[in-house]
Coordinates of C-alpha atoms and ligand atoms in Angstrom, one line a residue:
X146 CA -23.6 11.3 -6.3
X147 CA -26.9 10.1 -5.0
X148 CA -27.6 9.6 -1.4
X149 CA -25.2 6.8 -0.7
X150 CA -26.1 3.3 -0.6
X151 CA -22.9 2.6 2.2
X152 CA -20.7 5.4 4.5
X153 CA -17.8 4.7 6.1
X154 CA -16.6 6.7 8.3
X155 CA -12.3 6.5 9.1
X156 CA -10.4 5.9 5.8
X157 CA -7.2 3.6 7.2
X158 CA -6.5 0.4 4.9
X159 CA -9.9 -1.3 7.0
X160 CA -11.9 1.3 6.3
X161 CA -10.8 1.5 2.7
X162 CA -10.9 -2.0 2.5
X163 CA -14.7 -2.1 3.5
X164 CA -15.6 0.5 0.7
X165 CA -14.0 -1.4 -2.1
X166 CA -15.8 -4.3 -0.9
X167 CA -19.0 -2.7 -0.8
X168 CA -18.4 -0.7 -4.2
X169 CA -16.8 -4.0 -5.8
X170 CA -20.4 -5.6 -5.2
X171 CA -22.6 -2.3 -6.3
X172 CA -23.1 0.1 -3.7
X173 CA -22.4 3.7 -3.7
X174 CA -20.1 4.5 -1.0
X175 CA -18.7 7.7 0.9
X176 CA -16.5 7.6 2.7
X177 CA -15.6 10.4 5.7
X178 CA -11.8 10.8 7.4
X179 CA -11.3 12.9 9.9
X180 CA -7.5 14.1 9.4
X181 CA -7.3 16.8 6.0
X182 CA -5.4 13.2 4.1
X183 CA -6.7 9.8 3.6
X184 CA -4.9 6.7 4.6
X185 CA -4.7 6.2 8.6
X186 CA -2.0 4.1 9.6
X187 CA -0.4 4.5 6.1
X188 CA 1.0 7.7 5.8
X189 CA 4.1 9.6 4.7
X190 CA 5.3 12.7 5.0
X191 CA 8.2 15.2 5.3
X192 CA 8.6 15.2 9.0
X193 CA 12.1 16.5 9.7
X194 CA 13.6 18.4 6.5
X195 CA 12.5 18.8 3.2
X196 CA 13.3 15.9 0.8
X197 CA 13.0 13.5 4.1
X198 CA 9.8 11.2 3.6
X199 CA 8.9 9.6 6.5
X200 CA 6.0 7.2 7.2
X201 CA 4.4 8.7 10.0
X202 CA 3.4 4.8 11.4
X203 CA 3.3 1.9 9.2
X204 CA 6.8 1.1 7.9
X205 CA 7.4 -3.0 7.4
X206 CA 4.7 -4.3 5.4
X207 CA 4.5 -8.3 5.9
X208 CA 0.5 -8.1 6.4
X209 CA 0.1 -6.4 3.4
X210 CA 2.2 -8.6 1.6
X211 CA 0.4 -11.6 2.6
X212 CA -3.3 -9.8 2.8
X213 CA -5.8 -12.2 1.1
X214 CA -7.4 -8.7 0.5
X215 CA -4.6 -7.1 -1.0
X216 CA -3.2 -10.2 -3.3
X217 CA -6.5 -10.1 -5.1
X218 CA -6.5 -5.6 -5.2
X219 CA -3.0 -5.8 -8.3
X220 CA -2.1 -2.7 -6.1
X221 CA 1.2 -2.7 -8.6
X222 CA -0.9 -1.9 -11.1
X223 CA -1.5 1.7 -9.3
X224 CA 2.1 2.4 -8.7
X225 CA 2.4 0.3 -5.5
X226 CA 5.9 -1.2 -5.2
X227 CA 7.4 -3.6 -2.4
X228 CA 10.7 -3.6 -1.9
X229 CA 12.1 -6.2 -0.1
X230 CA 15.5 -6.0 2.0
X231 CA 17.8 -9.0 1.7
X232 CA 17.3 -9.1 5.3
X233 CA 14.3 -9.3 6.8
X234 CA 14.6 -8.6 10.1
X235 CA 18.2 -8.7 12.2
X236 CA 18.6 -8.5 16.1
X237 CA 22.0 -7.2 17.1
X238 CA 23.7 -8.5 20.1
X239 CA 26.6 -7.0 22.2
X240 CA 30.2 -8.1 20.7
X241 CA 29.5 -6.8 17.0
X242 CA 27.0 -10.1 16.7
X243 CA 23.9 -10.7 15.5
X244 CA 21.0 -12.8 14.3
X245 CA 19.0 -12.3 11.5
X246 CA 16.4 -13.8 9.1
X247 CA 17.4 -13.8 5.5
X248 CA 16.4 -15.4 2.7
X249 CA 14.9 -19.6 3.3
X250 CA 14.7 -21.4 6.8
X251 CA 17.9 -22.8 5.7
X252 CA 19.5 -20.0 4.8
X253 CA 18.7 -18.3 8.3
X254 CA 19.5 -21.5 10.4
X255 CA 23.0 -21.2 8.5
X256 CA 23.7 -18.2 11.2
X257 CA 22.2 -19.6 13.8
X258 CA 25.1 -22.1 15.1
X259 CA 23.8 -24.3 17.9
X260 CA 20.4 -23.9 17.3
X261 CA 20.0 -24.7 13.2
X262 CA 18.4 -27.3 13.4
X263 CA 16.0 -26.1 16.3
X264 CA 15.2 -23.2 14.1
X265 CA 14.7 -25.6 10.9
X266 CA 12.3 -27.9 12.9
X267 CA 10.2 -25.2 14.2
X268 CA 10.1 -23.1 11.4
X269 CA 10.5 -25.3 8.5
X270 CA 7.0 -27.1 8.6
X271 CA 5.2 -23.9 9.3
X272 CA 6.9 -21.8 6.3
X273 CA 5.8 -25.4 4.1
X274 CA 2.1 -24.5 4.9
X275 CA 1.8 -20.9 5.2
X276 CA -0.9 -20.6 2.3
X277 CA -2.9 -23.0 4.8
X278 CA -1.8 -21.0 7.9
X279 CA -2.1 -17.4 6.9
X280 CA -5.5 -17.3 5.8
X281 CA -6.9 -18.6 8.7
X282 CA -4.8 -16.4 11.0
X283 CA -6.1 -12.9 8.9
X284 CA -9.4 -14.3 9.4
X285 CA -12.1 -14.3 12.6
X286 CA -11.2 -17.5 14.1
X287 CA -14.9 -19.2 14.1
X288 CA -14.7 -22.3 11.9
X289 CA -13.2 -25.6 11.5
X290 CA -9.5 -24.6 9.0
X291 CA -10.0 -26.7 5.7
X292 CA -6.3 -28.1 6.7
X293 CA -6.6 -28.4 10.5
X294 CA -3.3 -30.4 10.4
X295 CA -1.1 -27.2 9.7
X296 CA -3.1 -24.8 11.6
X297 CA -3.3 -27.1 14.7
X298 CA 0.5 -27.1 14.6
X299 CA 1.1 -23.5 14.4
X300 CA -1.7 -23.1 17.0
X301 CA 0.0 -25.6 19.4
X302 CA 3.1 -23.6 19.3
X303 CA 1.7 -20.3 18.9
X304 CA -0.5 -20.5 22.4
X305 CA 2.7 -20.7 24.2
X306 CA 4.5 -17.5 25.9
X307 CA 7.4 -16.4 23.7
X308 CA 9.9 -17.2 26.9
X309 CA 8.5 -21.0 26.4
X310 CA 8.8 -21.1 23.3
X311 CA 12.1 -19.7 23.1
X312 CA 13.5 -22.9 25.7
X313 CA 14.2 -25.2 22.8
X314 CA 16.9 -22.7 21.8
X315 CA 20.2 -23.1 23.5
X316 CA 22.3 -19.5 22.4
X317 CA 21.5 -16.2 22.5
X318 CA 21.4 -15.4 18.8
X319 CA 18.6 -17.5 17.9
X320 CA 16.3 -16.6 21.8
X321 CA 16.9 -13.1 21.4
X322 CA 15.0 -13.7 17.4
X323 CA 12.4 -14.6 18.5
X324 CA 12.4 -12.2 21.5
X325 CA 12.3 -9.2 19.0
X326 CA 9.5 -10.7 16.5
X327 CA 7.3 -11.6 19.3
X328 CA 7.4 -8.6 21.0
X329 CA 6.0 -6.7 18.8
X330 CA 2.8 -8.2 20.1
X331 CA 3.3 -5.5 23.0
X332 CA 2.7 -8.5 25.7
X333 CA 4.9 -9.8 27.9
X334 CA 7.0 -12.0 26.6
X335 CA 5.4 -14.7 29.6
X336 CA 2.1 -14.0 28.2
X337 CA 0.2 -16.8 25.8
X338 CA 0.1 -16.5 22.5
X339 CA 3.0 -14.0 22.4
X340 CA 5.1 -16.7 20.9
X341 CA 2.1 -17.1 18.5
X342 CA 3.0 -13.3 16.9
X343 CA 7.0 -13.9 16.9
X344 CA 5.8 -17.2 14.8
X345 CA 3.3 -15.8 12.7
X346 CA 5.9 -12.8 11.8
X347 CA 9.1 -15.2 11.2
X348 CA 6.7 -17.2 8.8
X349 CA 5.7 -14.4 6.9
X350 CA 9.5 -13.6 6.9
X351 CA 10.5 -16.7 5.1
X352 CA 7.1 -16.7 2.6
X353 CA 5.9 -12.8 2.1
X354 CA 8.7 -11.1 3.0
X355 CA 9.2 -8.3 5.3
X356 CA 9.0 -5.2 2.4
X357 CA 8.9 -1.4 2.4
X358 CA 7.0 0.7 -0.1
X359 CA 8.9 2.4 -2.8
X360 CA 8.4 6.1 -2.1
X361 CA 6.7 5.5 1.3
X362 CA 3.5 3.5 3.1
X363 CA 1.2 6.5 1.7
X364 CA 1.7 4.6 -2.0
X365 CA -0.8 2.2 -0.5
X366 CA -3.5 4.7 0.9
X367 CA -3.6 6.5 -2.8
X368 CA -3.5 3.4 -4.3
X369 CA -6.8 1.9 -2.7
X370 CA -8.6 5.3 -2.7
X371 CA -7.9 5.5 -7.0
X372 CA -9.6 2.3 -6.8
X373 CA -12.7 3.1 -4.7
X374 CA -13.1 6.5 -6.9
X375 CA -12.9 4.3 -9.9
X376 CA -15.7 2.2 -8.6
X377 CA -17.6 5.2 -8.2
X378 CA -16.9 6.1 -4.4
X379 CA -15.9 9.1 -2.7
X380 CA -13.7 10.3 0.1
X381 CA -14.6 13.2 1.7
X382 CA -11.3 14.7 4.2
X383 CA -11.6 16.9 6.9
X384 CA -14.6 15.5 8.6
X385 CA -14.5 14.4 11.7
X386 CA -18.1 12.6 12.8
X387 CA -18.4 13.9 16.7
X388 CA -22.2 11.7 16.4
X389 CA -23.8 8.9 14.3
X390 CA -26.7 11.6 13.8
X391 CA -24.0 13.7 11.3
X392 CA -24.1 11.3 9.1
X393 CA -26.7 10.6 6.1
X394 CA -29.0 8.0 5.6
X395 CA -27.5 5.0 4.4
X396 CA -28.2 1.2 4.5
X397 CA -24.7 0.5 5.7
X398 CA -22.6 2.4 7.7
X399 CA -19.0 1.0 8.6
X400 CA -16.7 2.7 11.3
X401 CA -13.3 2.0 11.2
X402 CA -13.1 3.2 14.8
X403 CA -12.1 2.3 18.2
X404 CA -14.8 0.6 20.5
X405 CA -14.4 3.7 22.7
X406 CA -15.6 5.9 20.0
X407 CA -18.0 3.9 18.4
X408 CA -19.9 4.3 22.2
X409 CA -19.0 8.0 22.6
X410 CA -20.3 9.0 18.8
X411 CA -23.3 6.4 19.6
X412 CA -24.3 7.8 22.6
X413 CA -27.3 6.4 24.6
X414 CA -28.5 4.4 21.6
X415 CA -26.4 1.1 22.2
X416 CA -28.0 -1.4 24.4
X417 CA -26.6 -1.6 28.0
X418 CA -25.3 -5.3 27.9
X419 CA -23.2 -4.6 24.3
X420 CA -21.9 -0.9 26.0
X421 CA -21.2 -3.2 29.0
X422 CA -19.0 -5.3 26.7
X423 CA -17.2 -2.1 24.9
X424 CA -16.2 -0.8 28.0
X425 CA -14.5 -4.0 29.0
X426 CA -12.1 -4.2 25.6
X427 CA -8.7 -3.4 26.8
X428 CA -5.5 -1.4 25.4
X429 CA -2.7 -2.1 25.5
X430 CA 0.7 0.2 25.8
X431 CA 1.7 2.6 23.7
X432 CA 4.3 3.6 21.6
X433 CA 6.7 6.6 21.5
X434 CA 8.0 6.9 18.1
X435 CA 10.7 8.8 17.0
X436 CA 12.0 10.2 13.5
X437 CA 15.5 10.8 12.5
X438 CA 16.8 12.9 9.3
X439 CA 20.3 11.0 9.2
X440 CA 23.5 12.3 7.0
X441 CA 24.4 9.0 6.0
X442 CA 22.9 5.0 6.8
X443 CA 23.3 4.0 10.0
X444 CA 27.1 2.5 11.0
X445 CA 25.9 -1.1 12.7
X446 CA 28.9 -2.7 14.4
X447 CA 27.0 -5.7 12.7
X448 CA 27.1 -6.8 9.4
X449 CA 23.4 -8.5 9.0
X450 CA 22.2 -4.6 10.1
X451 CA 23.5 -2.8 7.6
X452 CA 21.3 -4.5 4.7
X453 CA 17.8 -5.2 7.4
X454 CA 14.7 -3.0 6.6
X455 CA 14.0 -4.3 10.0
X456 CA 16.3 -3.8 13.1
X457 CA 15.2 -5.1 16.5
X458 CA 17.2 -3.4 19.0
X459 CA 17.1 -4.4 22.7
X460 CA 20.1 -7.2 23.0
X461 CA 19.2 -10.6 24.9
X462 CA 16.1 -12.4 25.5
X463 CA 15.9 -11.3 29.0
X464 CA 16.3 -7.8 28.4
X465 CA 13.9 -7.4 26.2
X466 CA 12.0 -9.6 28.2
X467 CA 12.4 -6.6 31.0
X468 CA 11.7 -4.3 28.9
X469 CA 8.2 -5.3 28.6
X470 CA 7.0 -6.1 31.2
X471 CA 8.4 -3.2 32.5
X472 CA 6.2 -1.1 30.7
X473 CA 3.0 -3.9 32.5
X474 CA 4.1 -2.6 35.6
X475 CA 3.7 1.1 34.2
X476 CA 7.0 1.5 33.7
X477 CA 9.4 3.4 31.4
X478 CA 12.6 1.2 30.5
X479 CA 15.9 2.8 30.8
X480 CA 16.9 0.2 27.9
X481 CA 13.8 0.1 25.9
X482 CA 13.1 -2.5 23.1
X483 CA 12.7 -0.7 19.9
X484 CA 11.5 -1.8 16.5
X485 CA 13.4 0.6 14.0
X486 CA 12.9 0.3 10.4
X487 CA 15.2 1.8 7.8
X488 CA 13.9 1.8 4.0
X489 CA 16.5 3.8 2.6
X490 CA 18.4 0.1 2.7
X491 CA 16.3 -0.6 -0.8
X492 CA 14.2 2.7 -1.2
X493 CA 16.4 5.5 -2.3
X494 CA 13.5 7.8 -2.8
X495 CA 13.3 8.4 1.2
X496 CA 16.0 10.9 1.0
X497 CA 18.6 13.0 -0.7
X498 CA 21.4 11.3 -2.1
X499 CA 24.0 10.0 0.4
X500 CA 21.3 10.8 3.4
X501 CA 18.7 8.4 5.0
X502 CA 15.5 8.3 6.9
X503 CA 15.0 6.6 10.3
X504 CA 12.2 5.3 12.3
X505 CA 11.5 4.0 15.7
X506 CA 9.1 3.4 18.3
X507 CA 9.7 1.6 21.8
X508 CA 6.6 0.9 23.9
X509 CA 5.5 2.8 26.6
X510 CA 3.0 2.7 29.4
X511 CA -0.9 3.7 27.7
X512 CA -1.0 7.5 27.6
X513 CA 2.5 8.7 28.5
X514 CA 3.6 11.9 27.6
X515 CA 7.6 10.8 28.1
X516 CA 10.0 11.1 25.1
X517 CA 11.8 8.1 24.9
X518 CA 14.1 9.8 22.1
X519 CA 17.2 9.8 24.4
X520 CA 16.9 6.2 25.2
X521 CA 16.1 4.6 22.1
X522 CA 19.2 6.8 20.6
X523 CA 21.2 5.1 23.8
X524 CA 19.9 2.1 22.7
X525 CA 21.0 2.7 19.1
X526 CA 24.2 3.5 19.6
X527 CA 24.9 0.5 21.7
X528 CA 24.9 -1.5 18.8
X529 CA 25.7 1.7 16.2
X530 CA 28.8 3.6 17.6
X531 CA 28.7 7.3 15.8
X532 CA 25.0 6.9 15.4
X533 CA 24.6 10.4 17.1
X534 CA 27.0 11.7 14.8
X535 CA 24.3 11.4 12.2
X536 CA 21.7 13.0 13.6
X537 CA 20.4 15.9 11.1
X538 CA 17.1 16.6 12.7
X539 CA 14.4 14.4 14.8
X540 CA 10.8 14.8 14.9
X541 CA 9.2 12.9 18.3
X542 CA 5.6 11.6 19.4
X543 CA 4.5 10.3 22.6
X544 CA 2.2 8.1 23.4
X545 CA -0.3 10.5 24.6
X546 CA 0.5 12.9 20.7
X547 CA -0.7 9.8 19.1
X548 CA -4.1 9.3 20.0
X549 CA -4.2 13.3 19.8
X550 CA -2.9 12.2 15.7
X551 CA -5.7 9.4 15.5
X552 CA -8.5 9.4 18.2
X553 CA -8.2 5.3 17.2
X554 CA -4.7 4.9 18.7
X555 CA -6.3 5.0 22.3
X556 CA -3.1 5.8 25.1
X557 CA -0.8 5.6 22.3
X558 CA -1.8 2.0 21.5
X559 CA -1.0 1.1 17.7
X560 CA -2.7 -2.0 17.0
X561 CA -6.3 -1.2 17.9
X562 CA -6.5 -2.9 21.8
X563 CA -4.1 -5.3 23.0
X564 CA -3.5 -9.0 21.6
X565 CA -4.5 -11.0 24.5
X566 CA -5.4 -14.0 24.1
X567 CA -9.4 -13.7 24.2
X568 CA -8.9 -11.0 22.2
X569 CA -7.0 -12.2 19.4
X570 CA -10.2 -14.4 18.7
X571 CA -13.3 -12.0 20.2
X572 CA -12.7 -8.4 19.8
X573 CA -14.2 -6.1 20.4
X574 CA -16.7 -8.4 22.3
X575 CA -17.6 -12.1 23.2
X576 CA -20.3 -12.4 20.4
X577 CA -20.2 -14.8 16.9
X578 CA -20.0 -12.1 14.5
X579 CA -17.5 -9.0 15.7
X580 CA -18.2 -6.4 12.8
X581 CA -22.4 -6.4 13.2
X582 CA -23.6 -4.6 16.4
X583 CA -26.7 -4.2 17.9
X584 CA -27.8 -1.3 15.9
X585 CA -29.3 -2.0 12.4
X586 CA -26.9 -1.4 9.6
X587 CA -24.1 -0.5 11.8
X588 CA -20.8 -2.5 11.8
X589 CA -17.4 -2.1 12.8
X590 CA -14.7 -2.6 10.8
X591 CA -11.7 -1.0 12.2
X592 CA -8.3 -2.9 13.7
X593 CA -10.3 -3.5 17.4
X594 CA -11.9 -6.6 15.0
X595 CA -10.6 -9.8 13.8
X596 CA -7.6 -9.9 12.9
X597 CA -6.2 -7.1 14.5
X598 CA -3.5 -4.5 13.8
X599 CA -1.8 -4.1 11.2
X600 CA -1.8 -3.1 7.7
X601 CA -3.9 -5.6 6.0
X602 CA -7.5 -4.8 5.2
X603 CA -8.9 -7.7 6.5
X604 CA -11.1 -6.8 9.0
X605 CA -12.6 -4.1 6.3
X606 CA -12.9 -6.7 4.2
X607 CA -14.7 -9.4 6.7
X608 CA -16.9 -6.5 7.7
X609 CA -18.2 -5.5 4.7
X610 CA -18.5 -9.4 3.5
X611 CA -20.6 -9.4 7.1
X612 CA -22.9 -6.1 5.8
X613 CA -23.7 -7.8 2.6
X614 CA -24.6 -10.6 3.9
X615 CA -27.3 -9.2 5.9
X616 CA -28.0 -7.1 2.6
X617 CA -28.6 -9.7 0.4
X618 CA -29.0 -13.6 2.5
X619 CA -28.6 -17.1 1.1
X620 CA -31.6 -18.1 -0.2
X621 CA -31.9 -20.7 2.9
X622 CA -31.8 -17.8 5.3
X623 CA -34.6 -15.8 3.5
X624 CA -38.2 -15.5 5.4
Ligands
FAD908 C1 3.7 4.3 14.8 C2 3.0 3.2 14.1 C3 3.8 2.2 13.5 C4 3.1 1.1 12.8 N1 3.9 0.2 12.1 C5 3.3 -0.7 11.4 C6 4.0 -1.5 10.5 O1 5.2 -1.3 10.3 N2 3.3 -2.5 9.8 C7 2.0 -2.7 9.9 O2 1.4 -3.6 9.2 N3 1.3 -1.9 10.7 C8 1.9 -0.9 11.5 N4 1.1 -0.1 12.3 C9 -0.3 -0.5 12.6 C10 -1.2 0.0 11.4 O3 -0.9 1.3 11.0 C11 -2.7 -0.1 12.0 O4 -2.9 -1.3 12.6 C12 -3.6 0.1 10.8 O5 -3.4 1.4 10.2 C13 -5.1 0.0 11.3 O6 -5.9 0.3 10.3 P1 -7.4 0.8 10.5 O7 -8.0 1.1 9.2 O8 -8.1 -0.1 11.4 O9 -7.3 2.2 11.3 P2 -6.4 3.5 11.1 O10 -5.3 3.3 10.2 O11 -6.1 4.0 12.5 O12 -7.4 4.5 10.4 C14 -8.5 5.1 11.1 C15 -8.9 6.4 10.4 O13 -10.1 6.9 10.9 C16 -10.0 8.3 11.1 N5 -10.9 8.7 12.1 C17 -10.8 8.3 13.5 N6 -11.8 8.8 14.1 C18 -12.6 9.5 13.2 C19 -13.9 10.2 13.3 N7 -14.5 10.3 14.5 N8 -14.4 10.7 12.2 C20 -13.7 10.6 11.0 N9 -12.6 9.9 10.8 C21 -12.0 9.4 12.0 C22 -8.5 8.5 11.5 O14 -8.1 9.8 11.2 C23 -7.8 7.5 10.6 O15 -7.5 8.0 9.3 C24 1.7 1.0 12.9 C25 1.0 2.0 13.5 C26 1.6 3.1 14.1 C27 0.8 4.2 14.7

């Protein structure tokens, strides 16, 4: 290849994302990842034992699922499969309960006694509109929605605190729901616009689905670089970029990176009132993850558990409540919240026959170097008597081993800075377009831009739609 017309330097699903885009519309693009395999957040590998495939972060795939960027990629047609667990998400309870979202609103308000029709009322008008609501949501919020009507709804909710939110519920079953989906936010449940995540993941729940990827998350990676190298792009592994001078001459260069290293490999060249700006983007907590090697699925006391590709351990609304803002006041919880995810309930690939793979991460305060295996294992067991008796191997990560893994994941945080309310509409800074910066040619494109973490593509995508613009203006913007 010639001297290419685009470089993109961090190949996660953005930064993938952003060379399609700029391939799809003619451009010769390299792209250069650090780590010796493409993919970022979506990889898989045998962590534990041999014949154990574990997705080393992304699991649960409801953002890819619903990605305007993905929908219009036909991943399927390179080998990507979603499977999709007849329950979405469940959230045991102590007393062999639990609540869980399966299937329709209907469906899930079925097992939600007291509070069916609460849950119907709230979530029955937002799951109508979701193809008005989603968009808008994976998308920088800068212009009027063409339906305001839905998206003012799910915004008037969606400001609110989760605890708020969860006030119009009267039993624990259907409080501690929306405890576990919001919480993955990694705000206190008493911030704003925590209730806004639990929301925006119960919808996708009920309209994309919560699925795994048959054979593990890393199907997704491959799949999206076979499509860049059949547009004529290349990724180059192994190369970490220490300084924006490393790279070639290109019209476009993209960095799916964290604001912290976009100063640090920028240097003195960024203008001090932008720098300013970086400097003030926040983190937020990290994650200790943890991966088991189990000799058999694990034995829920719960029935809705036992077929959930997502488990929300923690018990009641005000534990997991604690639990979080326990880790605010740099805490580490003796009964942590954890997100665990178990694809062998539809993905037999993940493991030999009979055996399964396990996953889980609780947050943490930014940068620890605690395990949290003993706890979340305490936690699991709680709700999963003889889990321990499983246990074949277990591979753990701090916080601190994960931005060591990706210099992005900054203390151990996962989604790319924290989801505060400012900066769930400006990230990385307060300015009208988040992927251009100051220097010429230079955008970010990396989960620290709108919308955020997760595996989607979208802020790739928006980025590179941003650096063609600028390539090529509308006519009425010519000089
Ligand atoms: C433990 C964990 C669990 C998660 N679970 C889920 C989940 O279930 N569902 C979901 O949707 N999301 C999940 N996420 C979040 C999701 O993985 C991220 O939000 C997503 O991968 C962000 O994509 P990105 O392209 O912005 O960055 P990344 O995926 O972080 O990719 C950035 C890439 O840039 C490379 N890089 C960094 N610095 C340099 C450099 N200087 N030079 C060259 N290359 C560099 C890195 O090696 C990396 O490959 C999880 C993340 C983690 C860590």
């Amino acid at each position: 290849m010639s001297a290419p017309d685009a470089v993109v330097v961090g190949s996660g699903p953005n930064g993938l994302a952003a060379a399609i885009t700029l391939a799809r519309a003619g451009l010769e693009v390299e792209v250069f990842e650090g780590a010796p395999t493409a993919g970022g957040g979506c990889r898989t590998e045998e962590l534990t034992l041999p014949g154990f495939r574990h997705d080393v972060c992304s699991a649960v795939h409801p953002l890819a699922a619903a990605s305007p960027f993905f929908l219009g990629s036909d991943l399927s047609a390179r080998g990507v499969r979603l499977l999709y667990p007849k329950v979405a998400f469940a959230h045991p309870l102590d007393g062999r309960r639990a609540a869980a979202v399966r299937g329709s609103v209907a469906q899930t308000a079925a097992g939600l006694g007291a509070d069916a029709r609460a849950y119907s009322r709230l979530m029955s008008p937002l799951v109508r509109d979701a193809a008005s609501i989603v968009p808008v949501v994976l998308a920088p919020l800068r212009s009027v929605p063409a339906h305001p009507g839905p998206m003012a709804r799910f915004g008037l909710a969606g400001l609110k605190p989760a605890s708020v939110l969860a006030r119009r519920f009267r039993a624990d079953r259907a409080k501690a729901l929306l405890a576990g989906a919001a919480a993955h936010s990694m705000l206190p449940l008493s911030a704003p616009v925590s209730g806004g995540f639990g929301l925006l993941l119960t919808l996708l729940a009920h309209s994309a689905g919560w699925p795994v990827v048959e054979g593990g998350s890393s199907a997704i990676a491959d799949a999206l670089v076979a499509e860049l190298l059949s547009l004529g792009g290349r990724v180059s592994t192994g190369c970490r970029i220490g300084d924006l001078a490393e790279l070639p001459r290109a019209r476009v260069i993209m960095l799916d990176l964290s604001p912290r290293q976009f100063a640090r490999l920028a240097g003195g060249r960024l203008p001090g009132r932008y720098a300013a700006g970086l400097g003030r983007f926040r983190y937020g907590p990290g994650v200790c993850k943890v991966d088991w090697a189990l000799d058999g699925p694990v034995p829920w006391a719960a029935e809705a558990c036992l077929r959930a590709g997502t488990v929300h351990v923690g018990g009641t609304l005000a534990e997991v409540a604690r639990s979080e803002s326990d880790i605010v006041a740099g805490r580490h919880p003796d009964r942590p919240f954890c997100l665990v995810a178990q694809p062998g309930v539809v993905d037999a690939s993940r493991a030999p026959a009979g055996r399964q793979t396990l996953w889980a991460y609780c947050h943490v305060p930014s940068g620890s170097t605690v395990s949290m295996a003993g706890r979340i294992e305490a936690q699991i067991e709680r709700f999963a008597p003889g889990f321990r008796d499983l246990i074949l191997a277990r591979v753990v990560r701090t916080a601190a081993e994960m931005e060591q893994h990706n210099p992005n994941y900054i203390g151990g945080d996962i989604n790319g800075g924290a989801g505060t309310l400012r900066q769930t509409v400006f990230r990385p800074t307060l300015q009208w377009n988040p992927y251009r910066t100051p220097l010429r040619g230079i955008y970010l494109c990396s989960a620290s831009t709108p919308p955020g973490g997760g595996v989607h593509g979208m802020c790739g995508f928006w980025a590179a739609r941003a650096a063609l613009a600028d390539l090529c203006p509308p006519p009425s913007q010519r000089r």
